[in-house]
Amino acid sequence: MSPPLEHDYIGLSEISTMESSDKFSSSASSSATVAEDADDRRRQALNLKETELRLGLPGSESPDRKEKVGLTLGLLPKSFVSGAKRGFSDAIDGRAGEWGFAGGAGSEGELGKGGVSFSPRGEGGAGGQHSGQGSAGKDAVAKAAGQEKKAPAPAQASGGSDRGIAPAAKAQVVGWPPIRSYRKNTMATNPLKNKEDAEGKHGFGCLYVKVSMDGAPYLRKVDLKTYNNYKELSSALEKMFSCFTIGQCGSHGIPGRDGLSESRLMDLLNGSEFVLTYEDKDGDWMLVGDVPWEMFTDSCRRLRIMKGSDAIGLAPTAMEKCKNRS
Amino acid sequence: MAIKKKKELDTEEKSPENRILSFPDEVLERVLIFVKCHKDRSAVSLVCRDWYNAERWSRTHVFIGNCYSVSPEMVARRFPNIRSVTLKGKPRFYDFNLVPPNWGADLHPWLVVFASAYPFLEEFRLKRMTVTDESLDFLARSFPEFKALSLVSCDGFSTDGLASIATYCRNLTELDIQESGIDDLGGSWLSCFPDSFTSLEALNFANLHSEVNFDALERLVARCKSLKVLKVNKHVTLEQIRRLLVRSPQLTELGTGSFSQDQKLRSDADLESAFSNCKNFNTLSGLWEVSSVYLPALYPVCANLTFLNLSYTALQSTELAKLLQNCPLLRRLWVLDTVEDKGLEAVASSCHLLEELRVFPADPFDQEVIMEGGGSGVTESGFVAVSEGCPNLHYVLYFCRQMTNAAVATVVRNCPNFTHFRLCIMNMCQPDYLTNEPMDEAFGSVVKTCSKLQRLAVSGLLTDRAFEYIGTYAKNLETLSVAFAGSSDRGMQCVLEGCPKLRKLEIRDCPFGNAALLSGLERYESMRSLWMSACNLTMNGCQLLARKMPRLNVEVIKEDESDDMHAEKVYVYRSVAGPRRDAPPFVLTL
């Protein structure tokens, strides 16, 4: 497991530096490393080669293909991108379930929630799991402590802005920050970003959700009720975020804004490294397009257009989630 | 209260003309009833044998800070008339998953002994104990006069256990299960309170996930005219809260349910009038999922509020500011860091009587995608702002991601009366982000300035210097929590040598080894407990401590077999009950 892990870590940190350069990472806990943390955490938690490697390739089962995707993760986002693009257009065409996520049972509970390694899910507490995590925690703590002790030295020089190493280690430390289990579990199940609700727009026939795009300096809001299917939503989003997409694709040698038709925009979005995801009621991040439209509008709290490379390890489809639950 | 020295009493008894000055036991017992504080009672019991006996016969409440420090039989032997028991179980770091589950602190052995020793027992107040449904059922059936059950951060039981309590405790006044890890099998337990049951004064089930039968709840609230405390869970809607308030305007503490869009609510005015009928509110909490449009309904009750708990409510700074403008008498405020520094500035300008502030992190593990400019929590400037506006501040719990030595120095200069100072810089070992120096001076200024400091939790990059300061200045310190700090054994030694009143010391991930552990040899018997995990302790060092101090229980928690010499988690506490008889296999008593 370690060689691909190290490889990915290195690969991802390159991406995260890229992201931090065009993002607003003023706070010490910069978002640039969130994706990296999340991915590291997910990989640690899942510890399944199949899950990691099968992403993004609908219907494809061949092992060497899997291998390739895993290794090229950080360095060649494009090969992954082709998978991502296909997935997205599949979604638009209404074809669900083509992703082929391995998504082991229990991964959904661990992903995207606070305290992956250390919050007990449910009251059973899973003693065995706990002690396993305890020792993992010890190792991680030792590593973290070691890393953290080293980190301040370079951090001092750079004023603490380069926190590439520290947050990833932090994510694995058992019991830190010292938040009571009760509070952790409560926050995990209570969606906190309820500004949409707060503006009281839910019950009156509109359903505003925020849409963020990685790399964009501001967010948009869309009313999900004004669309009837995924296709309408995606074209609306593409129109909204086209200016940013073009900015991103500058390096691809595409000419300026004028003269771009709508179809070109769609190609652009699909051709870029972006995937459309949403956060559902449980706080999990899901890929858009898996569930029927009505179910989606019911459970979607907000949308995020994220870089394809960050979409690895997203929770299994909502259908599987329902199955797991019942 | 004047406590005569033993010598004086003896001489008085000897001379006949002074015999009139020694009172009969009954009189002394009558007087001692008014001594409530358990520390005072301990002092009384040490005066002489007569006073010891008078005290033990007159004591009705016993406080046991560590359930393994004494056995239930010993308690029953010494105190024949106990009506109320407070018991604390697991080490505090259990809350952060540093203690494996099934560690112990089971209530049942206590119940068995007390069922025969104290058949008229009325109260159990438990913290971090394991309580099973069987225990709850046994409790409910064994104590006919039982009145108050408070379970804070407990686990091991389900709603079935609550059903037993509701069914059999005819005289129940209080049922409080806050923050306990409960197996939620459904809300039908509430319906188990018989229709004839009217004695309830306090009910807190805010942490339950399942819906209770609202009709049963409404009827319960309606017939319990003495109900003062009601904290419901998030399934209770605004309209339902309105109806409950209409039935119980005498409430003093309310924990609301969901505070968001409810189509059943006819009008905001209805809600507001229900609140304004309640003239006695001093505490407000809950407010799960707030729609800020409903917050003005609270304004009528804000005027008298002394405690506002918004720690599960993601408010923004402007929403908080508007709310706080109506709360001039606030003394305790708990918030999430979504309110940011601006929100804390609002606290400073509205709540000049504030004594306690707790700021919890909304996103401690950096899970959320950071949106434009937001989600950064609070910083040192919010902390300083509060200290400038709230001179009475003496309790703070502050989670942040950046801090400076200068800011902390300013805070304690403005508020020198801190008794509880708990600062958590969430990024481990983070230095002063402006100067890149360790945070030693920050905590140095805290202990130098705040002479009344009882409880301290440190964080950030800290060297031994910080602990030298603590040992030199924190003479009233009773509880110290340390994580990822210090440079050598010297740090811990300074604290153990310098803090005479230290009772609880909990340490994790620090470079303290056997020398540090053994330097406290003389101290541990006057402390409640010591916890050290992920430090540099070895089995040999712990064994040495155990050998030298036989009245201490030195326990090592061994979870994996990898390193036999290393003592990963060590828990040391004084005990008159000897080693634990119920220790699980991973707890080794040395």
GROMACS .gro file of N, CA, C and O in nm, chain A residues 121-159:
model
  156
  121ARG      N    1  -1.872   0.575   1.580
  121ARG     CA    2  -2.001   0.590   1.515
  121ARG      C    3  -2.100   0.502   1.588
  121ARG      O    4  -2.078   0.384   1.602
  122GLY      N    5  -2.206   0.559   1.633
  122GLY     CA    6  -2.303   0.480   1.709
  122GLY      C    7  -2.248   0.445   1.845
  122GLY      O    8  -2.131   0.466   1.874
  123GLU      N    9  -2.329   0.391   1.927
  123GLU     CA   10  -2.287   0.370   2.065
  123GLU      C   11  -2.212   0.241   2.085
  123GLU      O   12  -2.147   0.223   2.186
  124GLY      N   13  -2.223   0.149   1.992
  124GLY     CA   14  -2.145   0.025   2.004
  124GLY      C   15  -1.999   0.055   2.020
  124GLY      O   16  -1.929  -0.008   2.097
  125GLY      N   17  -1.957   0.157   1.951
  125GLY     CA   18  -1.818   0.199   1.968
  125GLY      C   19  -1.721   0.109   1.899
  125GLY      O   20  -1.607   0.144   1.878
  126ALA      N   21  -1.762  -0.013   1.860
  126ALA     CA   22  -1.674  -0.106   1.789
  126ALA      C   23  -1.539  -0.117   1.857
  126ALA      O   24  -1.441  -0.061   1.811
  127GLY      N   25  -1.539  -0.186   1.966
  127GLY     CA   26  -1.416  -0.199   2.046
  127GLY      C   27  -1.295  -0.236   1.966
  127GLY      O   28  -1.190  -0.178   1.980
  128GLY      N   29  -1.313  -0.336   1.878
  128GLY     CA   30  -1.197  -0.380   1.801
  128GLY      C   31  -1.145  -0.269   1.714
  128GLY      O   32  -1.027  -0.241   1.709
  129GLN      N   33  -1.236  -0.206   1.652
  129GLN     CA   34  -1.198  -0.094   1.563
  129GLN      C   35  -1.126   0.012   1.644
  129GLN      O   36  -1.029   0.069   1.602
  130HIS      N   37  -1.176   0.031   1.760
  130HIS     CA   38  -1.120   0.136   1.844
  130HIS      C   39  -0.975   0.109   1.880
  130HIS      O   40  -0.890   0.194   1.870
  131SER      N   41  -0.952  -0.014   1.921
  131SER     CA   42  -0.813  -0.041   1.963
  131SER      C   43  -0.720  -0.037   1.844
  131SER      O   44  -0.606   0.003   1.854
  132GLY      N   45  -0.776  -0.076   1.728
  132GLY     CA   46  -0.694  -0.064   1.609
  132GLY      C   47  -0.659   0.081   1.583
  132GLY      O   48  -0.546   0.116   1.556
  133GLN      N   49  -0.758   0.162   1.600
  133GLN     CA   50  -0.733   0.304   1.577
  133GLN      C   51  -0.642   0.359   1.684
  133GLN      O   52  -0.568   0.450   1.662
  134GLY      N   53  -0.655   0.299   1.801
  134GLY     CA   54  -0.568   0.347   1.908
  134GLY      C   55  -0.423   0.334   1.870
  134GLY      O   56  -0.345   0.426   1.886
  135SER      N   57  -0.389   0.218   1.816
  135SER     CA   58  -0.247   0.201   1.782
  135SER      C   59  -0.213   0.283   1.661
  135SER      O   60  -0.106   0.340   1.652
  136ALA      N   61  -0.308   0.290   1.567
  136ALA     CA   62  -0.282   0.377   1.452
  136ALA      C   63  -0.264   0.518   1.501
  136ALA      O   64  -0.181   0.593   1.454
  137GLY      N   65  -0.348   0.549   1.601
  137GLY     CA   66  -0.338   0.683   1.656
  137GLY      C   67  -0.202   0.707   1.717
  137GLY      O   68  -0.141   0.811   1.702
  138LYS      N   69  -0.154   0.605   1.783
  138LYS     CA   70  -0.023   0.621   1.847
  138LYS      C   71   0.082   0.646   1.743
  138LYS      O   72   0.163   0.737   1.755
  139ASP      N   73   0.078   0.565   1.638
  139ASP     CA   74   0.178   0.586   1.534
  139ASP      C   75   0.164   0.723   1.472
  139ASP      O   76   0.259   0.793   1.450
  140ALA      N   77   0.037   0.754   1.446
  140ALA     CA   78   0.012   0.882   1.382
  140ALA      C   79   0.055   0.996   1.473
  140ALA      O   80   0.110   1.095   1.429
  141VAL      N   81   0.031   0.975   1.600
  141VAL     CA   82   0.068   1.080   1.695
  141VAL      C   83   0.218   1.097   1.698
  141VAL      O   84   0.270   1.206   1.695
  142ALA      N   85   0.285   0.982   1.702
  142ALA     CA   86   0.431   0.989   1.704
  142ALA      C   87   0.479   1.059   1.578
  142ALA      O   88   0.564   1.147   1.581
  143LYS      N   89   0.418   1.019   1.469
  143LYS     CA   90   0.456   1.082   1.342
  143LYS      C   91   0.420   1.229   1.346
  143LYS      O   92   0.497   1.315   1.309
  144ALA      N   93   0.300   1.253   1.394
  144ALA     CA   94   0.253   1.391   1.397
  144ALA      C   95   0.340   1.475   1.488
  144ALA      O   96   0.383   1.583   1.454
  145ALA      N   97   0.368   1.417   1.603
  145ALA     CA   98   0.449   1.491   1.699
  145ALA      C   99   0.585   1.519   1.638
  145ALA      O  100   0.637   1.629   1.646
  146GLY      N  101   0.639   1.413   1.574
  146GLY     CA  102   0.769   1.431   1.511
  146GLY      C  103   0.762   1.535   1.402
  146GLY      O  104   0.843   1.625   1.394
  147GLN      N  105   0.659   1.520   1.319
  147GLN     CA  106   0.647   1.614   1.208
  147GLN      C  107   0.621   1.753   1.257
  147GLN      O  108   0.673   1.850   1.206
  148GLU      N  109   0.537   1.759   1.358
  148GLU     CA  110   0.501   1.891   1.408
  148GLU      C  111   0.622   1.959   1.470
  148GLU      O  112   0.640   2.078   1.457
  149LYS      N  113   0.703   1.879   1.536
  149LYS     CA  114   0.821   1.940   1.596
  149LYS      C  115   0.911   1.994   1.489
  149LYS      O  116   0.978   2.094   1.506
  150LYS      N  117   0.913   1.925   1.376
  150LYS     CA  118   0.998   1.973   1.269
  150LYS      C  119   0.933   2.091   1.198
  150LYS      O  120   0.997   2.185   1.159
  151ALA      N  121   0.805   2.081   1.186
  151ALA     CA  122   0.734   2.182   1.106
  151ALA      C  123   0.757   2.325   1.155
  151ALA      O  124   0.778   2.413   1.074
  152PRO      N  125   0.754   2.348   1.283
  152PRO     CA  126   0.768   2.488   1.327
  152PRO      C  127   0.895   2.554   1.274
  152PRO      O  128   0.896   2.672   1.250
  153ALA      N  129   1.000   2.476   1.256
  153ALA     CA  130   1.124   2.541   1.210
  153ALA      C  131   1.104   2.606   1.074
  153ALA      O  132   1.124   2.725   1.058
  154PRO      N  133   1.060   2.529   0.974
  154PRO     CA  134   1.036   2.598   0.846
  154PRO      C  135   0.920   2.695   0.857
  154PRO      O  136   0.920   2.799   0.794
  155ALA      N  137   0.824   2.659   0.940
  155ALA     CA  138   0.708   2.749   0.951
  155ALA      C  139   0.752   2.883   1.003
  155ALA      O  140   0.700   2.987   0.964
  156GLN      N  141   0.847   2.883   1.090
  156GLN     CA  142   0.893   3.010   1.145
  156GLN      C  143   0.948   3.099   1.036
  156GLN      O  144   0.926   3.218   1.033
  157ALA      N  145   1.018   3.035   0.946
  157ALA     CA  146   1.078   3.114   0.838
  157ALA      C  147   0.971   3.173   0.749
  157ALA      O  148   0.976   3.288   0.710
  158SER      N  149   0.872   3.089   0.721
  158SER     CA  150   0.774   3.136   0.623
  158SER      C  151   0.651   3.194   0.689
  158SER      O  152   0.549   3.212   0.627
  159GLY      N  153   0.659   3.215   0.816
  159GLY     CA  154   0.546   3.276   0.885
  159GLY      C  155   0.425   3.186   0.893
  159GLY      O  156   0.313   3.231   0.899
   0.00000   0.00000   0.00000
